[in-house]
C-alpha atoms as a PDB file:
ATOM      1  CA  MET A   1       0.000   0.000   0.000  1.00  0.00           C
ATOM      2  CA  GLY A   2       1.301   3.462  -0.836  1.00  0.00           C
ATOM      3  CA  ILE A   3       2.788   5.443   1.998  1.00  0.00           C
ATOM      4  CA  PHE A   4       0.357   8.307   1.616  1.00  0.00           C
ATOM      5  CA  ASN A   5      -2.636   5.991   1.426  1.00  0.00           C
ATOM      6  CA  GLU A   6      -1.547   4.631   4.775  1.00  0.00           C
ATOM      7  CA  PHE A   7      -0.766   8.072   6.128  1.00  0.00           C
ATOM      8  CA  TYR A   8      -4.129   9.615   5.325  1.00  0.00           C
ATOM      9  CA  LYS A   9      -5.924   6.882   7.258  1.00  0.00           C
ATOM     10  CA  LYS A  10      -4.501   8.445  10.398  1.00  0.00           C
ATOM     11  CA  GLU A  11      -6.232  11.243  12.240  1.00  0.00           C
ATOM     12  CA  LYS A  12      -4.691  14.637  12.985  1.00  0.00           C
ATOM     13  CA  PRO A  13      -2.032  13.968  15.637  1.00  0.00           C
ATOM     14  CA  VAL A  14      -2.156  15.461  19.085  1.00  0.00           C
ATOM     15  CA  PHE A  15       1.242  14.611  20.581  1.00  0.00           C
ATOM     16  CA  THR A  16       1.268  11.239  18.847  1.00  0.00           C
ATOM     17  CA  GLY A  17       3.573   9.398  16.445  1.00  0.00           C
ATOM     18  CA  ILE A  18       6.396   9.096  18.991  1.00  0.00           C
ATOM     19  CA  ALA A  19       8.670   6.795  17.064  1.00  0.00           C
ATOM     20  CA  ARG A  20      12.005   7.982  18.467  1.00  0.00           C
ATOM     21  CA  GLY A  21      13.211   8.964  21.910  1.00  0.00           C
ATOM     22  CA  VAL A  22      12.207  12.355  23.264  1.00  0.00           C
ATOM     23  CA  GLY A  23      15.718  12.917  24.575  1.00  0.00           C
ATOM     24  CA  GLY A  24      16.464  15.597  27.127  1.00  0.00           C
ATOM     25  CA  PHE A  25      13.377  17.677  26.396  1.00  0.00           C
ATOM     26  CA  GLY A  26      10.761  15.221  27.633  1.00  0.00           C
ATOM     27  CA  PHE A  27       7.187  14.562  26.536  1.00  0.00           C
ATOM     28  CA  GLY A  28       5.706  16.421  29.503  1.00  0.00           C
ATOM     29  CA  ALA A  29       7.762  19.514  28.714  1.00  0.00           C
ATOM     30  CA  ALA A  30       6.598  19.402  25.107  1.00  0.00           C
ATOM     31  CA  VAL A  31       2.976  19.412  26.230  1.00  0.00           C
ATOM     32  CA  ALA A  32       3.691  22.228  28.697  1.00  0.00           C
ATOM     33  CA  ALA A  33       5.368  24.343  26.023  1.00  0.00           C
ATOM     34  CA  ALA A  34       2.401  23.938  23.701  1.00  0.00           C
ATOM     35  CA  SER A  35      -0.058  24.897  26.437  1.00  0.00           C
ATOM     36  CA  GLU A  36       1.886  28.026  27.319  1.00  0.00           C
ATOM     37  CA  THR A  37       2.479  29.235  23.739  1.00  0.00           C
ATOM     38  CA  SER A  38      -0.107  28.908  20.993  1.00  0.00           C
ATOM     39  CA  GLY A  39      -1.372  30.502  17.801  1.00  0.00           C
ATOM     40  CA  SER A  40       0.383  33.637  16.595  1.00  0.00           C
ATOM     41  CA  THR A  41       2.673  33.685  19.661  1.00  0.00           C
ATOM     42  CA  PHE A  42       3.947  30.145  19.067  1.00  0.00           C
ATOM     43  CA  GLU A  43       4.627  30.642  15.357  1.00  0.00           C
ATOM     44  CA  SER A  44       7.002  33.543  16.053  1.00  0.00           C
ATOM     45  CA  LEU A  45       9.188  31.723  18.587  1.00  0.00           C
ATOM     46  CA  LEU A  46      12.722  31.058  17.355  1.00  0.00           C
ATOM     47  CA  ASP A  47      13.129  28.345  20.011  1.00  0.00           C
ATOM     48  CA  PRO A  48       9.597  26.931  20.408  1.00  0.00           C
ATOM     49  CA  LEU A  49      10.729  23.969  22.529  1.00  0.00           C
ATOM     50  CA  GLY A  50      12.589  26.194  24.980  1.00  0.00           C
ATOM     51  CA  ASP A  51      15.706  24.003  25.040  1.00  0.00           C
ATOM     52  CA  GLY A  52      18.057  26.066  22.868  1.00  0.00           C
ATOM     53  CA  SER A  53      17.709  23.800  19.815  1.00  0.00           C
ATOM     54  CA  GLY A  54      15.986  26.385  17.610  1.00  0.00           C
ATOM     55  CA  LYS A  55      18.713  27.777  15.347  1.00  0.00           C
ATOM     56  CA  ALA A  56      16.863  29.686  12.609  1.00  0.00           C
ATOM     57  CA  LEU A  57      13.306  30.768  11.745  1.00  0.00           C
ATOM     58  CA  TYR A  58      12.224  32.396   8.489  1.00  0.00           C
ATOM     59  CA  ARG A  59       8.669  33.718   8.755  1.00  0.00           C
ATOM     60  CA  PHE A  60       8.745  35.058   5.165  1.00  0.00           C
ATOM     61  CA  ASN A  61       6.723  38.126   6.153  1.00  0.00           C
ATOM     62  CA  SER A  62       7.680  39.859   2.885  1.00  0.00           C
ATOM     63  CA  ASN A  63      11.389  39.460   3.733  1.00  0.00           C
ATOM     64  CA  LEU A  64      14.093  36.796   4.128  1.00  0.00           C
ATOM     65  CA  ASN A  65      15.092  37.684   7.682  1.00  0.00           C
ATOM     66  CA  ASP A  66      16.050  34.983  10.172  1.00  0.00           C
ATOM     67  CA  GLU A  67      14.521  35.653  13.596  1.00  0.00           C
ATOM     68  CA  SER A  68      17.904  34.926  15.201  1.00  0.00           C
ATOM     69  CA  GLY A  69      19.569  37.571  13.036  1.00  0.00           C
ATOM     70  CA  ASN A  70      22.423  35.171  12.258  1.00  0.00           C
ATOM     71  CA  TYR A  71      21.344  33.589   8.960  1.00  0.00           C
ATOM     72  CA  ASN A  72      19.388  36.179   6.999  1.00  0.00           C
ATOM     73  CA  GLY A  73      18.502  34.904   3.542  1.00  0.00           C
ATOM     74  CA  THR A  74      19.139  36.393   0.134  1.00  0.00           C
ATOM     75  CA  ALA A  75      17.862  36.019  -3.424  1.00  0.00           C
ATOM     76  CA  HIS A  76      19.374  32.995  -5.156  1.00  0.00           C
ATOM     77  CA  SER A  77      17.799  33.502  -8.576  1.00  0.00           C
ATOM     78  CA  GLY A  78      15.391  36.218  -9.622  1.00  0.00           C
ATOM     79  CA  SER A  79      13.613  38.530  -7.170  1.00  0.00           C
ATOM     80  CA  PRO A  80      11.711  36.756  -4.364  1.00  0.00           C
ATOM     81  CA  GLY A  81       7.951  37.227  -4.360  1.00  0.00           C
ATOM     82  CA  TYR A  82       5.459  36.967  -1.510  1.00  0.00           C
ATOM     83  CA  THR A  83       1.744  36.397  -1.113  1.00  0.00           C
ATOM     84  CA  THR A  84      -0.270  38.295   1.492  1.00  0.00           C
ATOM     85  CA  SER A  85      -3.536  36.503   0.742  1.00  0.00           C
ATOM     86  CA  ASN A  86      -2.615  32.786   0.809  1.00  0.00           C
ATOM     87  CA  GLN A  87      -0.125  32.598   3.679  1.00  0.00           C
ATOM     88  CA  LYS A  88      -0.356  29.937   6.364  1.00  0.00           C
ATOM     89  CA  LEU A  89       0.945  32.113   9.210  1.00  0.00           C
ATOM     90  CA  GLY A  90       1.929  35.716   9.812  1.00  0.00           C
ATOM     91  CA  SER A  91       1.429  38.444   7.226  1.00  0.00           C
ATOM     92  CA  ALA A  92       2.890  36.741   4.135  1.00  0.00           C
ATOM     93  CA  ALA A  93       4.424  33.574   2.655  1.00  0.00           C
ATOM     94  CA  TYR A  94       7.273  33.098   0.184  1.00  0.00           C
ATOM     95  CA  ASP A  95       5.848  32.546  -3.302  1.00  0.00           C
ATOM     96  CA  SER A  96       8.365  30.628  -5.398  1.00  0.00           C
ATOM     97  CA  ASN A  97       7.948  30.206  -9.128  1.00  0.00           C
ATOM     98  CA  THR A  98       9.925  28.742 -12.008  1.00  0.00           C
ATOM     99  CA  SER A  99      12.323  31.680 -12.136  1.00  0.00           C
ATOM    100  CA  THR A 100      13.025  32.520  -8.466  1.00  0.00           C
ATOM    101  CA  SER A 101      14.524  30.848  -5.418  1.00  0.00           C
ATOM    102  CA  VAL A 102      16.070  31.978  -2.144  1.00  0.00           C
ATOM    103  CA  LEU A 103      19.258  31.074  -0.300  1.00  0.00           C
ATOM    104  CA  LEU A 104      19.218  30.712   3.481  1.00  0.00           C
ATOM    105  CA  THR A 105      22.786  31.875   3.903  1.00  0.00           C
ATOM    106  CA  GLY A 106      25.239  30.069   6.160  1.00  0.00           C
ATOM    107  CA  LEU A 107      23.025  27.154   7.201  1.00  0.00           C
ATOM    108  CA  LYS A 108      24.567  23.745   6.569  1.00  0.00           C
ATOM    109  CA  GLN A 109      23.612  20.142   6.992  1.00  0.00           C
ATOM    110  CA  PRO A 110      26.207  19.085   9.604  1.00  0.00           C
ATOM    111  CA  GLU A 111      26.677  15.597   8.039  1.00  0.00           C
ATOM    112  CA  THR A 112      28.003  14.092  11.265  1.00  0.00           C
ATOM    113  CA  ALA A 113      25.538  15.442  13.855  1.00  0.00           C
ATOM    114  CA  PRO A 114      21.745  15.297  14.271  1.00  0.00           C
ATOM    115  CA  TRP A 115      19.595  18.069  12.751  1.00  0.00           C
ATOM    116  CA  THR A 116      16.002  18.894  11.791  1.00  0.00           C
ATOM    117  CA  ALA A 117      14.389  21.258   9.286  1.00  0.00           C
ATOM    118  CA  MET A 118      10.672  21.959   8.908  1.00  0.00           C
ATOM    119  CA  TRP A 119       8.414  24.219   6.904  1.00  0.00           C
ATOM    120  CA  TRP A 120       4.877  24.686   5.580  1.00  0.00           C
ATOM    121  CA  TRP A 121       4.354  23.878   1.876  1.00  0.00           C
ATOM    122  CA  ARG A 122       1.478  24.457  -0.564  1.00  0.00           C
ATOM    123  CA  ARG A 123       1.188  23.707  -4.274  1.00  0.00           C
ATOM    124  CA  SER A 124      -2.026  23.424  -6.285  1.00  0.00           C
ATOM    125  CA  ASN A 125      -1.144  20.377  -8.417  1.00  0.00           C
ATOM    126  CA  SER A 126       1.673  18.237  -9.825  1.00  0.00           C
ATOM    127  CA  SER A 127       1.428  19.559 -13.371  1.00  0.00           C
ATOM    128  CA  GLY A 128       4.746  20.840 -14.684  1.00  0.00           C
ATOM    129  CA  LEU A 129       6.930  18.973 -12.178  1.00  0.00           C
ATOM    130  CA  SER A 130       9.729  16.922 -13.716  1.00  0.00           C
ATOM    131  CA  ILE A 131      12.200  14.385 -12.360  1.00  0.00           C
ATOM    132  CA  ASN A 132      14.920  15.968 -10.201  1.00  0.00           C
ATOM    133  CA  ASN A 133      12.990  19.171  -9.428  1.00  0.00           C
ATOM    134  CA  ARG A 134      13.926  20.248  -5.888  1.00  0.00           C
ATOM    135  CA  MET A 135      11.710  21.603  -3.151  1.00  0.00           C
ATOM    136  CA  VAL A 136      14.781  22.215  -0.930  1.00  0.00           C
ATOM    137  CA  ASP A 137      18.517  21.633  -1.422  1.00  0.00           C
ATOM    138  CA  PHE A 138      20.808  21.363   1.626  1.00  0.00           C
ATOM    139  CA  TYR A 139      24.425  22.483   1.487  1.00  0.00           C
ATOM    140  CA  GLU A 140      26.813  20.075   3.238  1.00  0.00           C
ATOM    141  CA  ASN A 141      29.990  20.967   5.112  1.00  0.00           C
ATOM    142  CA  THR A 142      32.401  18.977   2.947  1.00  0.00           C
ATOM    143  CA  SER A 143      30.475  16.625   0.705  1.00  0.00           C
ATOM    144  CA  THR A 144      29.851  17.121  -2.992  1.00  0.00           C
ATOM    145  CA  ASP A 145      26.712  14.984  -2.731  1.00  0.00           C
ATOM    146  CA  GLY A 146      23.643  17.051  -1.914  1.00  0.00           C
ATOM    147  CA  THR A 147      20.937  16.172   0.580  1.00  0.00           C
ATOM    148  CA  THR A 148      17.637  17.185  -0.965  1.00  0.00           C
ATOM    149  CA  VAL A 149      13.852  16.987  -1.135  1.00  0.00           C
ATOM    150  CA  VAL A 150      13.314  15.973  -4.749  1.00  0.00           C
ATOM    151  CA  TRP A 151      10.512  15.005  -7.173  1.00  0.00           C
ATOM    152  CA  GLU A 152      11.171  11.444  -8.327  1.00  0.00           C
ATOM    153  CA  ASN A 153      10.040   9.150 -11.138  1.00  0.00           C
ATOM    154  CA  ASP A 154       7.267   7.622  -9.009  1.00  0.00           C
ATOM    155  CA  SER A 155       5.540  11.056  -9.006  1.00  0.00           C
ATOM    156  CA  SER A 156       6.320  11.603  -5.341  1.00  0.00           C
ATOM    157  CA  TRP A 157       8.471  13.897  -3.236  1.00  0.00           C
ATOM    158  CA  HIS A 158      11.422  12.158  -1.578  1.00  0.00           C
ATOM    159  CA  PHE A 159      13.908  13.151   1.085  1.00  0.00           C
ATOM    160  CA  ILE A 160      17.406  11.877   0.288  1.00  0.00           C
ATOM    161  CA  LEU A 161      20.040  12.120   3.013  1.00  0.00           C
ATOM    162  CA  ARG A 162      23.800  11.925   2.532  1.00  0.00           C
ATOM    163  CA  ASN A 163      26.092  12.234   5.501  1.00  0.00           C
ATOM    164  CA  LEU A 164      29.821  11.842   4.694  1.00  0.00           C
ATOM    165  CA  GLU A 165      31.894  12.717   1.635  1.00  0.00           C
ATOM    166  CA  GLY A 166      33.390   9.674   0.001  1.00  0.00           C
ATOM    167  CA  GLY A 167      31.501   7.368   2.311  1.00  0.00           C
ATOM    168  CA  GLU A 168      28.560   5.129   1.584  1.00  0.00           C
ATOM    169  CA  ALA A 169      25.857   6.933  -0.391  1.00  0.00           C
ATOM    170  CA  SER A 170      23.383   6.513   2.490  1.00  0.00           C
ATOM    171  CA  ALA A 171      20.447   7.423   0.250  1.00  0.00           C
ATOM    172  CA  LYS A 172      17.681   7.265   2.805  1.00  0.00           C
ATOM    173  CA  LEU A 173      14.423   8.521   1.342  1.00  0.00           C
ATOM    174  CA  VAL A 174      10.814   9.012   2.201  1.00  0.00           C
ATOM    175  CA  GLY A 175       8.127   8.865  -0.470  1.00  0.00           C
ATOM    176  CA  THR A 176       5.507  11.390   0.551  1.00  0.00           C
ATOM    177  CA  GLY A 177       3.242  11.117  -2.459  1.00  0.00           C
ATOM    178  CA  SER A 178       1.725  13.545  -4.924  1.00  0.00           C
ATOM    179  CA  ASN A 179      -0.997  14.403  -2.384  1.00  0.00           C
ATOM    180  CA  LEU A 180       1.385  17.077  -1.101  1.00  0.00           C
ATOM    181  CA  ASN A 181       0.399  19.015  -4.225  1.00  0.00           C
ATOM    182  CA  ASP A 182      -3.330  19.324  -3.434  1.00  0.00           C
ATOM    183  CA  ASP A 183      -3.645  23.101  -2.877  1.00  0.00           C
ATOM    184  CA  ASN A 184      -3.636  22.676   0.919  1.00  0.00           C
ATOM    185  CA  TRP A 185      -0.963  23.659   3.409  1.00  0.00           C
ATOM    186  CA  HIS A 186       1.158  20.722   4.625  1.00  0.00           C
ATOM    187  CA  HIS A 187       3.766  20.714   7.391  1.00  0.00           C
ATOM    188  CA  ILE A 188       6.963  18.947   6.298  1.00  0.00           C
ATOM    189  CA  THR A 189       9.730  17.891   8.696  1.00  0.00           C
ATOM    190  CA  VAL A 190      12.984  16.257   7.573  1.00  0.00           C
ATOM    191  CA  GLY A 191      16.202  15.492   9.392  1.00  0.00           C
ATOM    192  CA  ALA A 192      18.792  13.014  10.572  1.00  0.00           C
ATOM    193  CA  SER A 193      19.275  11.213  13.862  1.00  0.00           C
ATOM    194  CA  GLY A 194      22.503   9.546  14.881  1.00  0.00           C
ATOM    195  CA  THR A 195      26.047  10.542  13.946  1.00  0.00           C
ATOM    196  CA  GLY A 196      28.518   9.884  11.136  1.00  0.00           C
ATOM    197  CA  ASN A 197      27.736   7.003   8.809  1.00  0.00           C
ATOM    198  CA  SER A 198      25.115   5.755  11.269  1.00  0.00           C
ATOM    199  CA  GLN A 199      22.809   8.701  10.567  1.00  0.00           C
ATOM    200  CA  THR A 200      19.211   7.769   9.729  1.00  0.00           C
ATOM    201  CA  ALA A 201      16.762   9.943   7.821  1.00  0.00           C
ATOM    202  CA  PHE A 202      13.309  10.743   9.167  1.00  0.00           C
ATOM    203  CA  VAL A 203      10.337  12.599   7.712  1.00  0.00           C
ATOM    204  CA  TYR A 204       7.038  13.735   9.221  1.00  0.00           C
ATOM    205  CA  VAL A 205       4.113  15.108   7.225  1.00  0.00           C
ATOM    206  CA  ASP A 206       1.437  17.032   9.131  1.00  0.00           C
ATOM    207  CA  GLY A 207       2.876  15.777  12.406  1.00  0.00           C
ATOM    208  CA  VAL A 208       2.863  12.061  11.484  1.00  0.00           C
ATOM    209  CA  GLU A 209       5.991  10.034  10.684  1.00  0.00           C
ATOM    210  CA  VAL A 210       6.057   8.366   7.263  1.00  0.00           C
ATOM    211  CA  ASP A 211       8.111   5.369   6.150  1.00  0.00           C
ATOM    212  CA  THR A 212      11.725   5.359   4.989  1.00  0.00           C
ATOM    213  CA  ASP A 213      13.596   3.138   2.568  1.00  0.00           C
ATOM    214  CA  THR A 214      16.614   3.211   0.251  1.00  0.00           C
ATOM    215  CA  GLY A 215      15.061   3.088  -3.198  1.00  0.00           C
ATOM    216  CA  HIS A 216      16.766   6.120  -4.748  1.00  0.00           C
ATOM    217  CA  ASN A 217      20.386   7.223  -4.907  1.00  0.00           C
ATOM    218  CA  ARG A 218      21.535  10.476  -6.513  1.00  0.00           C
ATOM    219  CA  SER A 219      24.989  12.054  -6.872  1.00  0.00           C
ATOM    220  CA  ASP A 220      24.246  15.726  -7.430  1.00  0.00           C
ATOM    221  CA  SER A 221      26.470  18.505  -6.173  1.00  0.00           C
ATOM    222  CA  SER A 222      25.304  21.212  -3.778  1.00  0.00           C
ATOM    223  CA  GLU A 223      26.050  24.543  -5.384  1.00  0.00           C
ATOM    224  CA  ASP A 224      26.010  27.154  -2.605  1.00  0.00           C
ATOM    225  CA  ASN A 225      26.974  27.799   1.002  1.00  0.00           C
ATOM    226  CA  GLY A 226      23.473  27.665   2.392  1.00  0.00           C
ATOM    227  CA  ILE A 227      20.092  26.008   1.976  1.00  0.00           C
ATOM    228  CA  ILE A 228      18.250  26.698  -1.287  1.00  0.00           C
ATOM    229  CA  VAL A 229      14.459  26.957  -1.050  1.00  0.00           C
ATOM    230  CA  GLY A 230      12.495  26.673  -4.293  1.00  0.00           C
ATOM    231  CA  SER A 231      15.351  25.444  -6.450  1.00  0.00           C
ATOM    232  CA  GLY A 232      18.410  23.244  -6.691  1.00  0.00           C
ATOM    233  CA  TYR A 233      20.314  21.073  -9.139  1.00  0.00           C
ATOM    234  CA  GLY A 234      17.114  20.231 -11.021  1.00  0.00           C
ATOM    235  CA  GLY A 235      15.869  23.801 -11.462  1.00  0.00           C
ATOM    236  CA  SER A 236      13.302  26.057  -9.806  1.00  0.00           C
ATOM    237  CA  ILE A 237       9.710  25.083  -9.014  1.00  0.00           C
ATOM    238  CA  SER A 238       6.470  26.844  -8.116  1.00  0.00           C
ATOM    239  CA  GLY A 239       5.061  26.616  -4.599  1.00  0.00           C
ATOM    240  CA  LEU A 240       4.369  28.487  -1.368  1.00  0.00           C
ATOM    241  CA  TYR A 241       6.582  28.226   1.740  1.00  0.00           C
ATOM    242  CA  ASP A 242       5.957  29.539   5.250  1.00  0.00           C
ATOM    243  CA  ASN A 243       7.605  29.416   8.707  1.00  0.00           C
ATOM    244  CA  TRP A 244      10.830  27.656   7.685  1.00  0.00           C
ATOM    245  CA  ARG A 245      12.663  26.335  10.801  1.00  0.00           C
ATOM    246  CA  TYR A 246      16.054  24.744  11.459  1.00  0.00           C
ATOM    247  CA  PHE A 247      17.125  22.912  14.649  1.00  0.00           C
ATOM    248  CA  ASN A 248      20.513  21.657  15.815  1.00  0.00           C
ATOM    249  CA  LYS A 249      19.163  18.310  17.015  1.00  0.00           C
ATOM    250  CA  ALA A 250      16.927  15.463  15.826  1.00  0.00           C
ATOM    251  CA  LEU A 251      13.477  16.328  17.113  1.00  0.00           C
ATOM    252  CA  SER A 252      11.335  13.577  18.603  1.00  0.00           C
ATOM    253  CA  GLY A 253       7.840  12.727  17.429  1.00  0.00           C
ATOM    254  CA  ALA A 254       6.362  14.517  20.442  1.00  0.00           C
ATOM    255  CA  GLU A 255       8.364  17.671  19.762  1.00  0.00           C
ATOM    256  CA  ILE A 256       7.392  17.723  16.087  1.00  0.00           C
ATOM    257  CA  ALA A 257       3.738  17.270  17.032  1.00  0.00           C
ATOM    258  CA  THR A 258       4.069  20.148  19.527  1.00  0.00           C
ATOM    259  CA  ILE A 259       5.204  22.520  16.790  1.00  0.00           C
ATOM    260  CA  TYR A 260       2.758  21.233  14.197  1.00  0.00           C
ATOM    261  CA  ASN A 261      -0.198  21.653  16.536  1.00  0.00           C
ATOM    262  CA  GLY A 262       1.072  25.014  17.778  1.00  0.00           C
ATOM    263  CA  GLU A 263       1.286  26.384  14.230  1.00  0.00           C
ATOM    264  CA  ASN A 264      -1.723  24.659  12.645  1.00  0.00           C
ATOM    265  CA  VAL A 265      -4.130  27.514  13.299  1.00  0.00           C
END
């Protein structure tokens, strides 16, 4: 059965889908954080879990500013556009198209340490997407092999993780299905747990973990010192992005659900 067929049988999560350890934060603390911060307050928090793991937050309120002030973005190709009528949160969302993309300057996939990235995504349909189109491309510290969220030949988005230059390809992927292109906002979380060559990819969609496997393996180079949103090796794509977050640890299922529920307003 397709991953998304299985996924959409599940109800909206409320602190569920705890597939990995909560770590030092704790499930009770995640619930407490969500109860204390909600709605528009929660969405603007750089460190929503309150444990120092929140590294960057791009609200895309008609600018590319990082709430920490350390990793402000810049235009990668074309002039970034924004929508003030179809945003998920705040006053605007980044509106990518086939001629623009943005670079989140200075952020890198650490390759040897845990990390998590998450964002809201909306696209009306799958028409015009071609193999190797990228939703997000992650720059790596030393590797020439790029970690990416890519449109594959099964007409699905996949997350492909690579962790060490010259090491095993480690092409972990998650097939999230074309239902991500249904003109609704979806919350996407990708990342890596573990260290070195033992890193394992994980992906959550709308707060629920989806399966992983090793069915695809690409060898495409990352082009810039930063994370590219709306483009990559395979060219630019159209779509809306909102509240793009980066964490310096592998978030647990409970922590991801905390943020998803806190922002899904």
